[in-house]
Amino acid sequence: PGVSQKIKIRDDKFAFLDDVQVQSKLIQFTDGQQTHVSFYLPQMHCSSCLWLLENIHKIHSGVVQSKVNFVKKEVFIVFTNEKTSLRKIVETLTSIGYEPHISLHELDGNSVKKIDHTRLYKVGIAGFCFANIMMMSFPEYFSSNGKVEENIREVIKYLTVAFSLPVIFYCAQEFFVTAWKGLINKFLNIDAPIALAIVITFGRSLYEIFSGTGVGYLDSMSGIVFFMLLGRILQDKTYQSISFDRDYKSFFPIAVNVLKDNKIIPTTIDNIKVNDVVQIYNNELIPVDGILSKGKASIDYSFVSGESLPVTKDVGEIIYAGGKQLEGLLELIVVKEVSQSYLTNLWNKDVFNKEDNNDNSFIHTLSKYFTFIVLGIAAIAAAYWYSLHQYNLMWNTITTVLIVACPCALLLSSTFTNGNILRILSKNKFYLRHPNVIENLSKINHLVFDKTGTITEQKNLRVQFDGNNISEDDKINIASLMAQSSHPLSKAIVDYLNIQNLKSIQNFKVVQGSGIEGWIDDKYYKMGSPEFVCKTNDNKERSSSVFVMVDHVIL
């Protein structure tokens, strides 16, 4: 923020956007002169981003208009076809640090962000009806001795009933559906007592209103539905903004360069066939399984296996999809198409595809006992008044217990709390797959860290040298040899020595987990753990130590 940022991008990185088929799936409207398009920009985070993106026309003259939807992290752009193209617009956004998230999801017609407008409509209708029923209940609440003029009472009576009908038959629909599904599966979820409370409240209100024995509780019923829907929307909105419910397509590149007849042809990955020769550039994800035919491969498989150390591959070896190339340009001969590759199979395993089971929540478990207890209290009270032949009091007791003991507070506290926790955790870069994970986190009693090197913050390593003075030549040679290793300690030492012109070294050997050795200027260098360099384990240092030996002399 506050720094002019121009990122250099590879010339043909977005060449696939020149493909008419790809364009047709991304463009929302075009008349041949102007084109409308929307992009999802996950990097958008503050008002500075908003200002910059809405003034993109000052950077690129071909842009006519740009509007930002900050909540959805989307930018809507109108551009002139004569002055620019879809590819140039994307390149401009990328060059200023906002590379659009273009995945196969968009090309399949699926948006990364999905908003359930139905629930928004329900909240709007419930809120409107709730407010009006409350307003029309005021005369009854505030009139002296409960007296309201009869013709006014009649009008208000029918109006409140009319306003309550959309609430119970449309807005509260999801509570009844979920409760019914739970009962069919012999499970009493939290929606069951809520649905029961809504029905009892509605039924009792109709009875009181039309029998002339009271004014009912239609304001309470509509208020319950409104606030519970509002709580669920908050949780859904929070979860939606950090949702990772995407399939493997979201992580693959849209297209790669395919070599045909000595020509480079940008090709979408779903059109890549077996035996095609594809090019993979630095820091690009490999979308297909292929045999390395050209280039120096240093593959980071952490996305697939969690292994942080890159794997070196030689020409002729197979490279699996999901790895990221850390060196220069590679050429691969495709052996499996994208849909059959290892990463696709891994991502499509049943454990990832099963529906999230919300029935494990302690809220549902608690509501089950809660419902039985409430029904028990209502039954005991009803039996007591029934034995005294006080039938009116019996029905009063049943409805009062069920209405007053409505577990909506339990559900409201759950949804608002979960939504807020998700928001707080996501601000601290901790993303949960589902709100139910919050409850599972509370059951954790041990944390097990595997591979301490993975969680080491390399930039915060402080290097201290103990030993004999090292000549400048040796410093250059040590830094040059250490630069061949990808180990965090090796990188820290290279940074510490701060040698500008490193030597090109051919004769060296990296021993995984131990160290590195090699010949430079007719000198033998060996660096690494005490066991590797000194053949001993007498290192009493608490911190990590790297020993340096030159021509069998420990420095």
mmCIF file of N, CA, C and O in Angstrom, residues 219-279:
data_model
loop_
_atom_site.group_PDB
_atom_site.id
_atom_site.type_symbol
_atom_site.label_atom_id
_atom_site.label_comp_id
_atom_site.label_asym_id
_atom_site.label_seq_id
_atom_site.Cartn_x
_atom_site.Cartn_y
_atom_site.Cartn_z
ATOM 1 N N ASP A 219 -46.741 -10.955 16.383
ATOM 2 C CA ASP A 219 -45.539 -10.116 16.337
ATOM 3 C C ASP A 219 -44.328 -10.889 16.825
ATOM 4 O O ASP A 219 -43.237 -10.797 16.254
ATOM 5 N N SER A 220 -44.509 -11.691 17.891
ATOM 6 C CA SER A 220 -43.393 -12.509 18.408
ATOM 7 C C SER A 220 -42.991 -13.571 17.388
ATOM 8 O O SER A 220 -41.795 -13.809 17.156
ATOM 9 N N MET A 221 -44.006 -14.206 16.775
ATOM 10 C CA MET A 221 -43.725 -15.258 15.796
ATOM 11 C C MET A 221 -42.927 -14.721 14.606
ATOM 12 O O MET A 221 -41.917 -15.297 14.198
ATOM 13 N N SER A 222 -43.358 -13.576 14.054
ATOM 14 C CA SER A 222 -42.646 -13.001 12.905
ATOM 15 C C SER A 222 -41.260 -12.492 13.307
ATOM 16 O O SER A 222 -40.304 -12.569 12.527
ATOM 17 N N GLY A 223 -41.133 -11.988 14.550
ATOM 18 C CA GLY A 223 -39.828 -11.531 15.047
ATOM 19 C C GLY A 223 -38.841 -12.666 15.184
ATOM 20 O O GLY A 223 -37.660 -12.543 14.830
ATOM 21 N N ILE A 224 -39.345 -13.825 15.696
ATOM 22 C CA ILE A 224 -38.486 -15.020 15.834
ATOM 23 C C ILE A 224 -37.910 -15.403 14.474
ATOM 24 O O ILE A 224 -36.697 -15.614 14.315
ATOM 25 N N VAL A 225 -38.783 -15.500 13.463
ATOM 26 C CA VAL A 225 -38.349 -15.911 12.118
ATOM 27 C C VAL A 225 -37.360 -14.899 11.542
ATOM 28 O O VAL A 225 -36.318 -15.269 10.988
ATOM 29 N N PHE A 226 -37.655 -13.607 11.677
ATOM 30 C CA PHE A 226 -36.795 -12.555 11.123
ATOM 31 C C PHE A 226 -35.383 -12.616 11.697
ATOM 32 O O PHE A 226 -34.395 -12.624 10.963
ATOM 33 N N PHE A 227 -35.273 -12.686 13.031
ATOM 34 C CA PHE A 227 -33.941 -12.643 13.657
ATOM 35 C C PHE A 227 -33.155 -13.924 13.418
ATOM 36 O O PHE A 227 -31.929 -13.880 13.284
ATOM 37 N N MET A 228 -33.830 -15.054 13.348
ATOM 38 C CA MET A 228 -33.109 -16.307 13.081
ATOM 39 C C MET A 228 -32.586 -16.340 11.653
ATOM 40 O O MET A 228 -31.469 -16.798 11.398
ATOM 41 N N LEU A 229 -33.384 -15.854 10.703
ATOM 42 C CA LEU A 229 -32.906 -15.784 9.313
ATOM 43 C C LEU A 229 -31.737 -14.814 9.192
ATOM 44 O O LEU A 229 -30.772 -15.061 8.463
ATOM 45 N N LEU A 230 -31.815 -13.708 9.941
ATOM 46 C CA LEU A 230 -30.736 -12.713 9.928
ATOM 47 C C LEU A 230 -29.436 -13.322 10.448
ATOM 48 O O LEU A 230 -28.351 -13.106 9.880
ATOM 49 N N GLY A 231 -29.529 -14.106 11.516
ATOM 50 C CA GLY A 231 -28.348 -14.772 12.083
ATOM 51 C C GLY A 231 -27.708 -15.730 11.101
ATOM 52 O O GLY A 231 -26.486 -15.790 10.972
ATOM 53 N N ARG A 232 -28.540 -16.468 10.382
ATOM 54 C CA ARG A 232 -28.010 -17.427 9.414
ATOM 55 C C ARG A 232 -27.361 -16.725 8.227
ATOM 56 O O ARG A 232 -26.374 -17.197 7.674
ATOM 57 N N ILE A 233 -27.919 -15.574 7.830
ATOM 58 C CA ILE A 233 -27.323 -14.823 6.717
ATOM 59 C C ILE A 233 -25.941 -14.308 7.105
ATOM 60 O O ILE A 233 -24.997 -14.343 6.318
ATOM 61 N N LEU A 234 -25.807 -13.824 8.353
ATOM 62 C CA LEU A 234 -24.505 -13.335 8.822
ATOM 63 C C LEU A 234 -23.465 -14.445 8.753
ATOM 64 O O LEU A 234 -22.359 -14.258 8.248
ATOM 65 N N GLN A 235 -23.829 -15.632 9.255
ATOM 66 C CA GLN A 235 -22.885 -16.757 9.238
ATOM 67 C C GLN A 235 -22.542 -17.144 7.807
ATOM 68 O O GLN A 235 -21.374 -17.381 7.479
ATOM 69 N N ASP A 236 -23.558 -17.209 6.934
ATOM 70 C CA ASP A 236 -23.316 -17.591 5.543
ATOM 71 C C ASP A 236 -22.431 -16.579 4.824
ATOM 72 O O ASP A 236 -21.559 -16.943 4.046
ATOM 73 N N LYS A 237 -22.672 -15.283 5.091
ATOM 74 C CA LYS A 237 -21.873 -14.230 4.453
ATOM 75 C C LYS A 237 -20.405 -14.347 4.852
ATOM 76 O O LYS A 237 -19.499 -14.230 4.025
ATOM 77 N N THR A 238 -20.177 -14.571 6.162
ATOM 78 C CA THR A 238 -18.806 -14.693 6.649
ATOM 79 C C THR A 238 -18.135 -15.901 6.025
ATOM 80 O O THR A 238 -17.004 -15.835 5.549
ATOM 81 N N TYR A 239 -18.858 -17.018 6.006
ATOM 82 C CA TYR A 239 -18.298 -18.256 5.465
ATOM 83 C C TYR A 239 -18.055 -18.121 3.960
ATOM 84 O O TYR A 239 -17.063 -18.616 3.427
ATOM 85 N N GLN A 240 -18.977 -17.419 3.290
ATOM 86 C CA GLN A 240 -18.877 -17.246 1.844
ATOM 87 C C GLN A 240 -17.615 -16.491 1.452
ATOM 88 O O GLN A 240 -16.953 -16.807 0.464
ATOM 89 N N SER A 241 -17.251 -15.497 2.265
ATOM 90 C CA SER A 241 -16.088 -14.661 1.923
ATOM 91 C C SER A 241 -14.774 -15.414 2.047
ATOM 92 O O SER A 241 -13.766 -15.014 1.492
ATOM 93 N N ILE A 242 -14.773 -16.530 2.801
ATOM 94 C CA ILE A 242 -13.526 -17.298 2.947
ATOM 95 C C ILE A 242 -13.722 -18.735 2.490
ATOM 96 O O ILE A 242 -12.970 -19.620 2.857
ATOM 97 N N SER A 243 -14.745 -18.949 1.671
ATOM 98 C CA SER A 243 -15.104 -20.319 1.294
ATOM 99 C C SER A 243 -14.026 -20.958 0.419
ATOM 100 O O SER A 243 -13.517 -20.374 -0.510
ATOM 101 N N PHE A 244 -13.745 -22.228 0.741
ATOM 102 C CA PHE A 244 -12.799 -23.005 -0.064
ATOM 103 C C PHE A 244 -13.502 -24.186 -0.727
ATOM 104 O O PHE A 244 -12.875 -25.162 -1.080
ATOM 105 N N ASP A 245 -14.833 -24.078 -0.834
ATOM 106 C CA ASP A 245 -15.588 -25.153 -1.476
ATOM 107 C C ASP A 245 -15.447 -25.069 -2.986
ATOM 108 O O ASP A 245 -16.393 -24.786 -3.697
ATOM 109 N N ARG A 246 -14.244 -25.304 -3.456
ATOM 110 C CA ARG A 246 -13.999 -25.315 -4.889
ATOM 111 C C ARG A 246 -13.392 -26.658 -5.232
ATOM 112 O O ARG A 246 -12.797 -27.307 -4.396
ATOM 113 N N ASP A 247 -13.522 -27.069 -6.468
ATOM 114 C CA ASP A 247 -12.867 -28.319 -6.836
ATOM 115 C C ASP A 247 -11.467 -28.024 -7.378
ATOM 116 O O ASP A 247 -11.017 -26.884 -7.374
ATOM 117 N N TYR A 248 -10.806 -29.055 -7.846
ATOM 118 C CA TYR A 248 -9.417 -28.914 -8.280
ATOM 119 C C TYR A 248 -9.249 -27.890 -9.395
ATOM 120 O O TYR A 248 -8.182 -27.313 -9.565
ATOM 121 N N LYS A 249 -10.327 -27.606 -10.154
ATOM 122 C CA LYS A 249 -10.214 -26.700 -11.294
ATOM 123 C C LYS A 249 -9.784 -25.297 -10.876
ATOM 124 O O LYS A 249 -9.174 -24.573 -11.649
ATOM 125 N N SER A 250 -10.141 -24.909 -9.640
ATOM 126 C CA SER A 250 -9.819 -23.549 -9.196
ATOM 127 C C SER A 250 -8.324 -23.336 -9.060
ATOM 128 O O SER A 250 -7.854 -22.212 -9.059
ATOM 129 N N PHE A 251 -7.577 -24.425 -8.901
ATOM 130 C CA PHE A 251 -6.143 -24.293 -8.632
ATOM 131 C C PHE A 251 -5.291 -24.500 -9.886
ATOM 132 O O PHE A 251 -4.116 -24.220 -9.882
ATOM 133 N N PHE A 252 -5.896 -25.023 -10.943
ATOM 134 C CA PHE A 252 -5.151 -25.253 -12.175
ATOM 135 C C PHE A 252 -5.120 -23.992 -13.024
ATOM 136 O O PHE A 252 -6.034 -23.182 -12.977
ATOM 137 N N PRO A 253 -4.083 -23.834 -13.845
ATOM 138 C CA PRO A 253 -4.091 -22.729 -14.808
ATOM 139 C C PRO A 253 -5.176 -22.965 -15.863
ATOM 140 O O PRO A 253 -5.598 -24.093 -16.070
ATOM 141 N N ILE A 254 -5.625 -21.891 -16.483
ATOM 142 C CA ILE A 254 -6.645 -22.007 -17.536
ATOM 143 C C ILE A 254 -6.065 -22.698 -18.772
ATOM 144 O O ILE A 254 -6.693 -23.560 -19.366
ATOM 145 N N ALA A 255 -4.849 -22.290 -19.135
ATOM 146 C CA ALA A 255 -4.258 -22.792 -20.376
ATOM 147 C C ALA A 255 -2.745 -22.880 -20.221
ATOM 148 O O ALA A 255 -2.157 -22.252 -19.336
ATOM 149 N N VAL A 256 -2.138 -23.685 -21.067
ATOM 150 C CA VAL A 256 -0.671 -23.762 -21.136
ATOM 151 C C VAL A 256 -0.270 -23.709 -22.608
ATOM 152 O O VAL A 256 -1.097 -23.910 -23.501
ATOM 153 N N ASN A 257 1.005 -23.434 -22.832
ATOM 154 C CA ASN A 257 1.514 -23.402 -24.213
ATOM 155 C C ASN A 257 1.792 -24.824 -24.695
ATOM 156 O O ASN A 257 2.480 -25.593 -24.014
ATOM 157 N N VAL A 258 1.269 -25.169 -25.859
ATOM 158 C CA VAL A 258 1.516 -26.476 -26.475
ATOM 159 C C VAL A 258 2.366 -26.267 -27.720
ATOM 160 O O VAL A 258 2.089 -25.377 -28.536
ATOM 161 N N LEU A 259 3.430 -27.084 -27.867
ATOM 162 C CA LEU A 259 4.325 -26.995 -29.035
ATOM 163 C C LEU A 259 3.818 -27.922 -30.135
ATOM 164 O O LEU A 259 3.730 -29.142 -29.935
ATOM 165 N N LYS A 260 3.445 -27.335 -31.275
ATOM 166 C CA LYS A 260 3.013 -28.128 -32.422
ATOM 167 C C LYS A 260 3.663 -27.561 -33.676
ATOM 168 O O LYS A 260 3.526 -26.375 -33.962
ATOM 169 N N ASP A 261 4.393 -28.425 -34.382
ATOM 170 C CA ASP A 261 5.079 -28.003 -35.622
ATOM 171 C C ASP A 261 5.950 -26.776 -35.385
ATOM 172 O O ASP A 261 5.923 -25.808 -36.162
ATOM 173 N N ASN A 262 6.690 -26.798 -34.277
ATOM 174 C CA ASN A 262 7.604 -25.710 -33.904
ATOM 175 C C ASN A 262 6.888 -24.384 -33.648
ATOM 176 O O ASN A 262 7.500 -23.319 -33.685
ATOM 177 N N LYS A 263 5.586 -24.449 -33.422
ATOM 178 C CA LYS A 263 4.814 -23.248 -33.091
ATOM 179 C C LYS A 263 4.250 -23.380 -31.679
ATOM 180 O O LYS A 263 3.875 -24.474 -31.256
ATOM 181 N N ILE A 264 4.194 -22.243 -30.968
ATOM 182 C CA ILE A 264 3.624 -22.232 -29.620
ATOM 183 C C ILE A 264 2.147 -21.854 -29.723
ATOM 184 O O ILE A 264 1.795 -20.780 -30.204
ATOM 185 N N ILE A 265 1.288 -22.774 -29.271
ATOM 186 C CA ILE A 265 -0.166 -22.549 -29.353
ATOM 187 C C ILE A 265 -0.749 -22.589 -27.944
ATOM 188 O O ILE A 265 -0.733 -23.635 -27.282
ATOM 189 N N PRO A 266 -1.262 -21.444 -27.425
ATOM 190 C CA PRO A 266 -1.936 -21.459 -26.122
ATOM 191 C C PRO A 266 -3.177 -22.350 -26.203
ATOM 192 O O PRO A 266 -4.031 -22.168 -27.063
ATOM 193 N N THR A 267 -3.265 -23.316 -25.285
ATOM 194 C CA THR A 267 -4.354 -24.301 -25.317
ATOM 195 C C THR A 267 -4.965 -24.450 -23.927
ATOM 196 O O THR A 267 -4.236 -24.597 -22.942
ATOM 197 N N THR A 268 -6.299 -24.402 -23.839
ATOM 198 C CA THR A 268 -6.952 -24.631 -22.542
ATOM 199 C C THR A 268 -6.678 -26.059 -22.102
ATOM 200 O O THR A 268 -6.617 -26.976 -22.939
ATOM 201 N N ILE A 269 -6.540 -26.263 -20.800
ATOM 202 C CA ILE A 269 -6.018 -27.557 -20.330
ATOM 203 C C ILE A 269 -6.996 -28.709 -20.576
ATOM 204 O O ILE A 269 -6.577 -29.865 -20.636
ATOM 205 N N ASP A 270 -8.303 -28.392 -20.750
ATOM 206 C CA ASP A 270 -9.223 -29.487 -21.048
ATOM 207 C C ASP A 270 -9.092 -29.979 -22.486
ATOM 208 O O ASP A 270 -9.654 -31.016 -22.852
ATOM 209 N N ASN A 271 -8.317 -29.234 -23.315
ATOM 210 C CA ASN A 271 -8.083 -29.666 -24.704
ATOM 211 C C ASN A 271 -6.705 -30.289 -24.898
ATOM 212 O O ASN A 271 -6.316 -30.601 -26.011
ATOM 213 N N ILE A 272 -5.953 -30.452 -23.815
ATOM 214 C CA ILE A 272 -4.626 -31.079 -23.914
ATOM 215 C C ILE A 272 -4.797 -32.591 -24.051
ATOM 216 O O ILE A 272 -5.565 -33.209 -23.315
ATOM 217 N N LYS A 273 -4.089 -33.171 -25.012
ATOM 218 C CA LYS A 273 -4.196 -34.607 -25.282
ATOM 219 C C LYS A 273 -2.884 -35.313 -24.950
ATOM 220 O O LYS A 273 -1.831 -34.694 -24.824
ATOM 221 N N VAL A 274 -2.964 -36.626 -24.829
ATOM 222 C CA VAL A 274 -1.773 -37.456 -24.602
ATOM 223 C C VAL A 274 -0.799 -37.254 -25.760
ATOM 224 O O VAL A 274 -1.206 -37.143 -26.919
ATOM 225 N N ASN A 275 0.494 -37.180 -25.429
ATOM 226 C CA ASN A 275 1.614 -36.995 -26.375
ATOM 227 C C ASN A 275 1.796 -35.542 -26.818
ATOM 228 O O ASN A 275 2.727 -35.251 -27.573
ATOM 229 N N ASP A 276 0.941 -34.624 -26.371
ATOM 230 C CA ASP A 276 1.204 -33.204 -26.610
ATOM 231 C C ASP A 276 2.446 -32.780 -25.830
ATOM 232 O O ASP A 276 2.729 -33.327 -24.755
ATOM 233 N N VAL A 277 3.190 -31.814 -26.367
ATOM 234 C CA VAL A 277 4.355 -31.264 -25.665
ATOM 235 C C VAL A 277 3.944 -29.912 -25.083
ATOM 236 O O VAL A 277 3.587 -28.994 -25.830
ATOM 237 N N VAL A 278 3.960 -29.793 -23.753
ATOM 238 C CA VAL A 278 3.513 -28.556 -23.102
ATOM 239 C C VAL A 278 4.700 -27.853 -22.439
ATOM 240 O O VAL A 278 5.673 -28.500 -22.035
ATOM 241 N N GLN A 279 4.606 -26.530 -22.343
ATOM 242 C CA GLN A 279 5.638 -25.725 -21.678
ATOM 243 C C GLN A 279 5.133 -25.276 -20.316
ATOM 244 O O GLN A 279 4.010 -24.815 -20.184
#
